[in-house]
Amino acid sequence: MSGKIDSAAKKQPVPVNRTPEIIESRSKLPIIGEEQVIMEAISENDVIIVVGETGSGKTTQVPQFLYEAGYSNGNKMIGVTEPRRIAAISVSQRVAEELNETTDIVSYLIRFEGNTGTNTKIKFMTDGVLLKEIQSDFLLNKYSAIILDEAHERRVFSDILIGILSRIVRLRQKRSSPLKLIIMSATLKVDDFSKNQKLFPQPPPIIELSSRQFPVTIHFNKKTPHDYLAEAYNKIYKIHSNLPAGAILVFLTGKLEVKQLVSKLRKAFPYRETDSTDSKIGSNNKCKPSIKKEIGKPLPDINLDDYDIEMHSEDELIISDNSSNDDEDDDEVPSKVMKFSSKPLWVLPLYSMLPAHKQSKIFEPPPLGCRMCVVSTNVAELSLTIPNVKYVVDCGKTKIREYDPLTSVSRFSVVWESKASANQRAGRAGRTSPGHCYRLFSSALFNDEFPEWNLPEIQTTPIDNVILQMKSMKIDKITSFPFPTPPDKQTILEAEKRLITLGALEVDKNVAEINNITPLGKSMAAFPLSPHYAKMLCLSKDRSLLQYMLFIISAMSVQEYLPGDNVDAWKKTKLSWANKGEFLLLGDLMVILRSMGGASHAMKKSGLGGLQEYCTKTGLHQKSILEAWKLNNQLINQLNINVPSLNLNTDSDMTPPTPIQVKQIRQIVLAGMLDRVARRLTTNELNRNGIRPNKAAYYASNLTAIVYIHNSSVLKRSKPEWLVYQEIFEVQDKMYIKGLTAIEPEWLPVYANRLCKTLKVLDDPMPSYDEETGKMFCTVNATYGNLLTNFYPNYNLILEL
DNA sequence: ATAAGACTA
């Protein structure tokens, strides 16, 4: 492959008419000088790796290099994948602008929207979109080159794409219509790609780019404080009081912490409307605040070696030594005696679930004379870039979701971040000028305890769906797939077992260790849903039920579906929606169904405004419900295309389900969630385990531990004897289930028979004839569950004979 | 008597 010049070298160059401004700004990027090196490498190799930190310009420029070199000639496209939707949109717009081309030529395609068309030459997309395209066109014949951006983030989809693309590249080479693969990474940690013989027998060349980041000075704490929230507060206090203008970005682990620190800071450095309206300050950033009225003026530019800032005496404050500790090895922020002028601070919270209009405040300039301070979770590490950050305060921790591949139980933990993350966070201070990063932990701890990298996502998240998708792409032996880093063998086995239980896979009759996809599995894989929900959808053949199921499935597929910030409103709404009878038996899913029905109605009547109003009234989380609504529409469109006779409508109004429909919905939910069944402990069992009799304690079908109904569930009070759950998680060694629906035990052998074992038909009570139905009934001894079958005490089921 | 970080088809 190397050394041989392929047909790409003979491609006709495409002329580009850039504006002088673009030419000027491009010329500053270091990557521009490397165009020839990169293009030669691409021409001579089918696969190359480009390494360049943020600011190297690789994301915007490499697609343009390929375009200009003629890779989009002859009806072929250049495909670029991004891990996030916003990135796909914004980069496509930027590249269109730089090339002076329309968005017909340089387009994007993400899950719910896009502007691609027949003229598209460069197509930016999320990695999931490309993965779906491969399922219908395995050779990706529409493309001459694929660029995988941000491969170092090691998202599940991009890892799978690398594995599959390594094979596509070989196949395309054999057909002498080569596909070029450019893997782009922001870190040099590319061994998993380049030195993985299964992936690329010949290691692809690596091209390293320099970047245009400004230097960031790192300051470690001498000691690691116990309370990083208090320490962050002290540090911000000092920065704001002593250091020159420039925004502060603080990294914490969660929404609650963010809110706490924001309110503490707002109290300490209050901002009043008058602060900015009084000031008559133009571009001059260097005036000194001398009288109280001028509180809102910008910070004085101070010499870092000179801590005596002129201040009005009333504004001075002494911070005691012990609270702010004497343990810094940086000498830029004095710690012994703090002088403090109560200049206002423009404090903004930032986390993913924050409503969009509040999030976008970080992009607006702060009021005149105010310093901005953004208190954020991980969103600001990768997804959102805050302008003009000069100081980063990093608590060193991050919240991760841990997942037990055996039991599917998940748990949130706060752990030390990786060194790579710490670097990424620090880098956020050097986007527009040299900056500083204050790390609230010691360098010794950093060196000894912090892991080098984050684990690839595929090794930490459930892979059931990944495996189903791969099987549907005829990748039979998952263990021999060229993963950059393969998931654990046991994890794969467990996932395949669950898929067999769901009926999506079946054991091959000839080759014992291979599980084949079933027709049901193939249908399931067609939908952008997790296997459980995909199965429910496939079972919802009845058109009248389908619309209800679609609402339930879309809502449950969205993270943090319920509720919003208005907890009290939500409490009332919730109880009124699942109050009695069949509605109560459908439980939390009834609440979800009603909320989707209401939201959809509000959208139809008065659009986003209507939805906003509806969410405020009920306490629903608008961002999530909008996402669920979009998913509902996507699924409806997909169903209409595949089964035109269904003729589903995206905006039909829906009446609440009838009692019979509710029963059918519960049965479908059971069939989909058959491995998530729970039975309430009997009085005896409660006693034996020393649990108070009123507790909602359950055995789950695949666990030994006792699980409890989470407080958010509407079934917490009624405690149905049998139920299915959507989620199970652990908090402080206790297990909770939520997203509950009551089921009837006699449904188990009918709708979930794969996990139900009938042991024997009992003589006592005798089988009997039921006059009403004209059927024979008997009582059987049965067990349910696949992990510890005999853990379930034998349970009497009444069955129809 | 109330796990929630951030991504995605």
PDB file of C-alpha atoms (C1' of nucleotides) in Angstrom, chain A residues 85 126 155 377 399 465 571 695 738, chain B:
ATOM      1  CA  ARG A  85     -24.193  17.216  17.039  1.00  0.00           C
ATOM      2  CA  THR A 126     -22.232  12.575  13.875  1.00  0.00           C
ATOM      3  CA  ARG A 155     -16.532   6.979  22.081  1.00  0.00           C
ATOM      4  CA  THR A 377     -19.494  20.392  35.183  1.00  0.00           C
ATOM      5  CA  LYS A 399     -18.450  12.033  38.213  1.00  0.00           C
ATOM      6  CA  ASN A 465     -26.942  -2.693  21.643  1.00  0.00           C
ATOM      7  CA  LYS A 571     -45.291  15.907  42.554  1.00  0.00           C
ATOM      8  CA  LYS A 695     -40.973  -1.308  53.208  1.00  0.00           C
ATOM      9  CA  LYS A 738     -37.520   2.917  39.106  1.00  0.00           C
TER      10      LYS A 738
ATOM     11  C1'  DA B   1     -38.172  10.476  52.425  1.00  0.00           C
ATOM     12  C1'  DT B   2     -35.623  11.126  46.371  1.00  0.00           C
ATOM     13  C1'  DA B   3     -28.988   8.024  42.028  1.00  0.00           C
ATOM     14  C1'  DA B   4     -27.992  12.139  37.719  1.00  0.00           C
ATOM     15  C1'  DG B   5     -22.109  13.526  33.967  1.00  0.00           C
ATOM     16  C1'  DA B   6     -21.989  13.844  29.061  1.00  0.00           C
ATOM     17  C1'  DC B   7     -22.268  11.971  24.574  1.00  0.00           C
ATOM     18  C1'  DT B   8     -25.054   9.560  20.532  1.00  0.00           C
ATOM     19  C1'  DA B   9     -28.514   6.459  15.550  1.00  0.00           C
TER      20       DA B   9
END
